[in-house]
Coordinates of C-alpha atoms and ligand atoms in Angstrom, one line a residue:
X286 CA 26.7 -42.6 76.9
X287 CA 26.3 -43.6 73.7
X288 CA 25.7 -41.7 70.6
X289 CA 25.4 -44.9 68.3
X290 CA 22.0 -46.1 67.8
X291 CA 21.4 -49.9 67.3
X292 CA 18.4 -49.6 65.5
X293 CA 16.2 -46.1 64.1
X294 CA 13.0 -46.4 62.8
X295 CA 12.4 -44.2 59.5
X296 CA 9.0 -44.0 59.1
X297 CA 8.8 -46.0 55.6
X298 CA 11.8 -48.2 56.4
X299 CA 14.5 -49.7 58.9
X300 CA 18.1 -48.5 59.9
X301 CA 19.8 -51.3 61.6
X302 CA 23.8 -51.3 62.9
X303 CA 25.1 -54.5 60.7
X304 CA 26.6 -56.4 63.8
X305 CA 28.1 -58.9 61.6
X306 CA 30.8 -56.2 60.1
X307 CA 31.8 -55.1 63.6
X308 CA 33.8 -54.2 65.0
X309 CA 35.9 -53.8 61.4
X310 CA 33.1 -51.5 59.3
X311 CA 30.2 -49.7 61.3
X312 CA 27.8 -49.7 58.2
X313 CA 23.8 -50.3 58.1
X314 CA 21.1 -52.6 56.7
X315 CA 18.3 -51.0 55.3
X316 CA 14.8 -53.1 56.2
X317 CA 12.0 -51.9 53.7
X318 CA 9.2 -55.1 54.5
X319 CA 9.0 -58.1 56.7
X320 CA 10.6 -60.3 55.0
X321 CA 14.0 -58.3 54.7
X322 CA 13.5 -57.7 58.2
X323 CA 13.2 -61.1 59.3
X324 CA 16.1 -62.1 56.9
X325 CA 18.3 -59.8 59.0
X326 CA 17.3 -61.2 61.9
X327 CA 17.6 -65.2 61.1
X328 CA 20.9 -63.3 59.8
X329 CA 22.2 -62.0 62.6
X330 CA 22.5 -58.4 61.2
X331 CA 20.6 -57.4 64.5
X332 CA 20.7 -59.8 67.6
X333 CA 20.4 -60.3 71.1
X334 CA 16.7 -61.2 72.3
X335 CA 15.2 -57.4 73.5
X336 CA 16.8 -56.1 70.1
X337 CA 14.8 -59.0 67.5
X338 CA 11.3 -57.7 69.5
X339 CA 11.8 -54.7 68.7
X340 CA 12.9 -55.4 65.0
X341 CA 10.3 -57.6 64.6
X342 CA 7.8 -55.0 65.8
X343 CA 8.8 -52.6 63.1
X344 CA 9.5 -55.5 60.8
X345 CA 5.3 -55.8 61.5
X346 CA 4.7 -52.0 60.7
X347 CA 5.8 -52.1 57.7
X348 CA 4.2 -55.0 56.5
X349 CA 0.9 -53.2 58.1
X350 CA 1.7 -49.8 55.9
X351 CA 1.9 -51.7 52.9
X352 CA -1.0 -54.1 53.3
X353 CA -3.2 -51.1 54.8
X354 CA -3.5 -49.5 51.4
X355 CA -5.7 -52.6 50.1
X356 CA -8.6 -51.1 52.3
X357 CA -10.4 -52.4 54.4
X358 CA -10.8 -52.3 58.6
X359 CA -8.7 -53.4 61.2
X360 CA -10.0 -56.8 62.2
X361 CA -9.5 -57.3 57.4
X362 CA -5.5 -56.5 58.2
X363 CA -4.5 -58.2 61.0
X364 CA -5.6 -61.2 59.0
X365 CA -3.8 -60.1 56.1
X366 CA -0.8 -59.7 58.5
X367 CA -0.9 -63.6 59.7
X368 CA 1.7 -64.4 57.2
X369 CA 4.1 -61.6 57.8
X370 CA 3.9 -62.3 61.5
X371 CA 4.6 -66.1 61.1
X372 CA 7.7 -65.4 59.0
X373 CA 8.9 -62.8 61.9
X374 CA 8.1 -65.0 64.5
X375 CA 10.2 -67.9 62.7
X376 CA 12.9 -65.8 62.2
X377 CA 14.6 -67.6 65.5
X378 CA 13.2 -69.5 67.9
X379 CA 15.0 -69.1 71.4
X380 CA 14.1 -65.4 72.2
X381 CA 11.0 -65.1 73.5
X382 CA 11.1 -61.4 73.6
X383 CA 10.2 -61.7 69.3
X384 CA 6.8 -63.5 70.3
X385 CA 6.4 -61.1 72.7
X386 CA 6.5 -58.3 71.1
X387 CA 4.5 -59.7 67.8
X388 CA 2.2 -60.5 70.4
X389 CA 1.9 -57.1 72.1
X390 CA 1.6 -55.5 68.4
X391 CA -1.7 -58.8 67.7
X392 CA -3.4 -57.2 71.0
X393 CA -3.3 -53.2 69.1
X394 CA -4.7 -54.8 66.1
X395 CA -7.6 -56.7 67.9
X396 CA -8.5 -53.0 69.9
X397 CA -8.4 -52.1 66.7
X398 CA -10.6 -54.2 64.3
X399 CA -13.1 -52.2 63.6
X400 CA -10.8 -49.1 62.9
X401 CA -9.8 -48.3 58.9
X402 CA -6.6 -50.8 58.2
X403 CA -4.8 -47.1 57.5
X404 CA -6.0 -46.5 61.3
X405 CA -5.2 -49.8 62.4
X406 CA -1.6 -49.6 60.9
X407 CA -1.2 -46.0 62.3
X408 CA -1.9 -47.2 66.3
X409 CA 0.5 -50.8 65.6
X410 CA 3.1 -47.7 64.4
X411 CA 2.8 -45.8 67.9
X412 CA 2.5 -49.0 69.4
X413 CA 6.0 -49.9 67.8
X414 CA 7.7 -47.4 68.9
X415 CA 6.6 -47.6 72.5
X416 CA 8.0 -50.9 72.7
X417 CA 11.3 -49.5 71.7
X418 CA 11.5 -46.3 74.3
X419 CA 9.8 -48.8 77.3
X420 CA 13.2 -50.9 76.5
X421 CA 15.3 -48.2 76.9
X422 CA 13.4 -47.3 79.6
X423 CA 13.2 -51.0 81.4
X424 CA 17.0 -51.0 81.0
X425 CA 18.0 -48.1 82.3
X426 CA 16.2 -49.8 85.5
X427 CA 17.8 -52.7 85.0
X428 CA 21.0 -51.0 85.9
X429 CA 19.1 -48.9 88.4
X430 CA 18.9 -52.0 90.4
X431 CA 22.2 -53.9 89.1
X432 CA 24.1 -51.3 90.5
X433 CA 23.4 -52.4 94.1
X434 CA 24.6 -55.5 93.7
X435 CA 28.0 -54.6 92.0
X436 CA 31.0 -54.4 95.1
X437 CA 32.7 -50.2 94.8
X438 CA 35.6 -51.8 92.9
X439 CA 34.4 -54.6 90.8
X440 CA 35.6 -57.3 88.1
X441 CA 33.0 -58.1 86.2
X442 CA 32.7 -61.1 84.0
X443 CA 30.2 -61.5 80.9
X444 CA 29.6 -63.8 78.4
X445 CA 28.0 -62.8 74.8
X446 CA 26.9 -59.3 74.4
X447 CA 23.7 -58.1 76.1
X448 CA 24.7 -54.6 75.5
X449 CA 23.2 -51.7 74.2
X450 CA 23.9 -53.6 70.5
X451 CA 21.6 -56.3 72.0
X452 CA 18.9 -54.1 72.6
X453 CA 17.2 -51.8 71.9
X454 CA 19.7 -49.0 74.0
X455 CA 21.8 -49.5 77.6
X456 CA 21.8 -53.0 77.8
X457 CA 20.7 -55.3 80.5
X458 CA 24.0 -56.8 81.7
X459 CA 26.0 -54.3 80.1
X460 CA 23.4 -51.8 81.4
X461 CA 24.3 -53.1 85.2
X462 CA 28.0 -52.3 84.0
X463 CA 26.9 -49.2 83.0
X464 CA 24.4 -48.2 86.0
X465 CA 27.2 -49.1 88.6
X466 CA 29.8 -46.8 86.4
X467 CA 27.1 -44.0 86.6
X468 CA 26.7 -44.7 90.1
X469 CA 30.5 -43.7 90.5
X470 CA 31.5 -47.6 91.1
X471 CA 34.9 -48.6 89.3
X472 CA 34.1 -51.3 87.0
X473 CA 36.6 -53.5 84.8
X474 CA 35.0 -55.8 82.5
X475 CA 36.3 -59.4 81.4
X476 CA 34.5 -60.1 78.6
X477 CA 34.5 -63.9 77.3
X478 CA 35.4 -63.8 73.3
X479 CA 32.0 -66.2 72.7
X480 CA 32.6 -68.7 70.3
X481 CA 31.6 -69.0 67.7
X482 CA 30.2 -66.0 66.8
X483 CA 32.5 -63.8 68.7
X484 CA 30.0 -61.9 70.2
X485 CA 32.0 -60.8 73.1
X486 CA 35.2 -59.8 71.7
X487 CA 33.5 -58.4 68.7
X488 CA 30.7 -56.3 70.3
X489 CA 31.1 -56.4 73.8
X490 CA 34.5 -54.9 73.6
X491 CA 33.2 -52.7 70.6
X492 CA 30.6 -50.9 72.6
X493 CA 32.1 -50.6 76.0
X494 CA 35.5 -49.2 74.6
X495 CA 33.0 -46.8 72.5
X496 CA 31.9 -45.3 76.4
X497 CA 35.6 -45.8 77.8
X498 CA 34.4 -48.3 80.4
X499 CA 37.6 -50.5 80.7
X500 CA 37.0 -54.2 79.0
X501 CA 39.8 -57.0 79.0
X502 CA 38.8 -60.2 76.0
X503 CA 39.5 -63.4 77.1
X504 CA 39.4 -66.4 75.4
X505 CA 36.0 -68.6 76.5
X506 CA 38.4 -71.0 77.9
X507 CA 40.1 -69.0 79.8
X508 CA 37.8 -67.9 82.6
X509 CA 38.1 -71.0 85.3
X510 CA 42.0 -69.9 86.0
X511 CA 41.3 -66.5 86.4
X512 CA 38.6 -67.2 88.4
X513 CA 40.5 -69.8 90.5
X514 CA 43.4 -66.8 90.5
X515 CA 40.3 -64.9 92.3
X516 CA 40.2 -62.1 89.4
X517 CA 36.4 -62.3 89.1
X518 CA 34.3 -60.3 91.8
X519 CA 30.7 -61.4 89.9
X520 CA 29.5 -62.5 86.5
X521 CA 26.8 -60.7 85.0
X522 CA 24.9 -62.2 81.7
X523 CA 21.7 -62.0 79.6
X524 CA 18.9 -64.3 79.1
X525 CA 17.0 -65.1 75.7
X526 CA 14.3 -66.9 77.7
X527 CA 14.0 -67.1 81.7
X528 CA 11.6 -70.3 82.4
X529 CA 8.8 -69.5 85.3
X530 CA 10.9 -71.6 87.5
X531 CA 14.1 -69.5 87.3
X532 CA 15.6 -71.4 84.7
X533 CA 17.8 -69.2 81.8
X534 CA 18.7 -69.7 78.5
X535 CA 21.4 -67.6 77.3
X536 CA 24.0 -67.6 74.5
X537 CA 25.3 -71.6 74.6
X538 CA 28.6 -71.2 77.2
X539 CA 27.0 -69.9 79.8
X540 CA 26.0 -72.9 81.6
X541 CA 29.7 -73.4 81.8
X542 CA 30.6 -70.4 82.9
X543 CA 27.5 -71.0 86.1
X544 CA 28.8 -74.1 86.8
X545 CA 32.3 -72.6 87.6
X546 CA 31.0 -68.8 89.5
X547 CA 29.9 -72.0 91.6
X548 CA 32.7 -73.9 92.1
X549 CA 34.7 -70.7 93.0
X550 CA 31.9 -68.9 95.3
X551 CA 31.4 -66.2 92.3
X552 CA 27.9 -64.8 92.2
X553 CA 26.1 -65.3 89.3
X554 CA 23.5 -62.6 88.3
X555 CA 21.4 -62.8 85.4
X556 CA 20.2 -59.3 83.7
X557 CA 16.7 -59.2 82.0
X558 CA 13.4 -57.2 81.3
X559 CA 10.1 -59.1 82.8
X560 CA 9.6 -59.4 78.6
X561 CA 12.5 -62.2 78.7
X562 CA 10.3 -64.4 80.9
X563 CA 8.1 -66.5 79.4
X564 CA 5.5 -67.2 82.2
X565 CA 4.3 -69.7 80.2
X566 CA 7.3 -71.8 80.2
X567 CA 7.4 -74.0 83.5
X568 CA 11.2 -75.4 83.0
X569 CA 13.8 -75.2 81.0
X570 CA 13.7 -78.6 79.4
X571 CA 10.9 -76.5 77.3
X572 CA 13.0 -74.1 75.6
X573 CA 13.5 -74.4 71.8
X574 CA 17.6 -73.8 71.1
X575 CA 17.8 -72.7 68.0
X576 CA 20.9 -75.2 65.8
X577 CA 23.0 -72.8 63.6
X578 CA 24.5 -73.3 60.2
X579 CA 27.4 -75.4 60.8
X580 CA 29.9 -73.2 58.7
X581 CA 29.9 -70.7 62.4
X582 CA 32.4 -73.6 63.7
X583 CA 33.9 -74.8 60.3
X584 CA 35.6 -71.6 59.4
X585 CA 36.6 -68.6 61.2
X586 CA 36.0 -65.0 58.8
X587 CA 35.5 -67.6 55.8
X588 CA 39.0 -69.4 56.9
X589 CA 38.1 -73.4 57.4
X590 CA 39.5 -74.1 61.3
X591 CA 38.4 -78.1 60.5
X592 CA 38.8 -80.9 58.2
X593 CA 36.3 -80.0 55.3
X594 CA 33.3 -81.9 56.0
X595 CA 33.8 -83.1 59.1
X596 CA 30.7 -82.8 60.9
X597 CA 30.1 -80.4 63.7
X598 CA 27.1 -79.5 66.0
X599 CA 25.7 -76.0 66.6
X600 CA 23.9 -75.1 69.6
X601 CA 23.6 -71.3 69.9
X602 CA 22.3 -71.4 73.4
X603 CA 22.6 -73.3 76.3
X604 CA 20.1 -73.8 79.7
X605 CA 21.5 -73.1 83.2
X606 CA 19.4 -74.4 86.1
X607 CA 18.1 -71.6 88.6
X608 CA 20.0 -73.3 91.0
X609 CA 23.2 -71.8 89.8
X610 CA 21.4 -68.4 89.9
X611 CA 22.2 -65.9 92.6
X612 CA 19.2 -63.5 91.2
X613 CA 17.9 -62.2 88.3
X614 CA 17.6 -58.3 88.0
X615 CA 14.6 -57.0 86.3
X616 CA 13.7 -53.8 85.5
X617 CA 11.1 -54.2 88.2
X618 CA 13.4 -55.3 90.8
X619 CA 16.3 -58.0 91.6
X620 CA 14.2 -61.3 92.3
X621 CA 15.5 -64.0 94.6
X622 CA 15.3 -67.4 95.0
X623 CA 12.6 -69.1 95.4
X624 CA 12.2 -67.6 92.0
X625 CA 9.0 -69.8 90.9
X626 CA 7.5 -67.7 94.1
X627 CA 9.5 -63.9 92.8
X628 CA 8.9 -64.2 89.4
X629 CA 4.7 -65.2 89.7
X630 CA 5.2 -62.1 92.1
X631 CA 6.4 -59.7 89.5
X632 CA 4.0 -60.7 87.3
X633 CA 1.6 -60.4 89.2
X634 CA 2.5 -56.5 90.8
X635 CA 2.2 -55.8 87.0
X636 CA -1.4 -56.7 86.4
Ligands
LIG865 O1 22.7 -65.6 69.0 P1 22.5 -63.7 70.0 O2 23.2 -63.2 70.1 O3 21.0 -63.1 69.4 O4 22.6 -64.0 71.5 C1 22.5 -63.1 72.0 C2 22.6 -63.6 73.7 O5 22.1 -64.6 74.4 C3 22.4 -62.1 75.2 O6 22.8 -62.6 75.8 C4 20.7 -62.3 74.9 O7 20.0 -62.2 74.3 C5 20.9 -61.3 76.2 S1 20.4 -59.5 74.8 C6 20.2 -58.4 75.7

């Protein structure tokens, strides 16, 4: 559907659409090494779990291309890349796709230990390009599966931005929207504005309007009364990390939406690829929750909205207990409760 790209690999550098400037400016940031890539992730030039996974993979490729020139074999290259890998891993803590993508590349380096460093770097580049393409394919599969749970005429509420901007393309929660539209359904989206970073107001509205999909932005606090008035048929959100029991870490404000959906008898779905599920994390309590800088809460576009020096907290994510989740829409199908079993089965089938 969309003609714009959130992430473009150009062989010697990575081009990212600067999401901090949307919707008023469509500008790019170019990353030429792992450090610039890690900074782009930390600073939210690029954000969204699958998107930062793909971006980190290209960041490691940029480092590999430079460090391969020092010679030696793939094993030596792997060793030399450790500081770059660490810097990329540390760029944001909650989304597990970051670790997942870097682990996949590490496996390639392990396999290529006896090859020359330049051959290993070339294999790494092919693997990163494949990750990028696979993520788009996974999102399209999520869209096809998700379309089956969307009524023919649906008012769908979403939180944050789990769209093409947050992935390699097409989106997860917004992939479900796109899949339903492609299946001929009439979908109108209610987008929570998503304080404090406004991913819903700025990004979800921007990309849905580009695709001519009806979208209405609401203040986060308006969701309750609209649900009570019968104006929401279903909720679909993305995820940054899903624990083995189905607990879901996603953008802060997702948990209250899930509680509200339960109170009003509205189905609450989570859309995410298997790469967002962390089978090593037994439940949501252990998921690291990023605390971002206080200025995001103290200011709105540089304008102070609290008294100077006011104490603030800025947890960027929250955890929705799996009991509030109707189903998890993945690239391999729709997982239903009990999630401990359906998630384990999905991983076993993929092996
Ligand atoms: O802080 P962000 O903007 O990176 O948070 C993004 C989200 O919470 C998304 O919902 C999640 O990563 C899923 S993206 C397909």
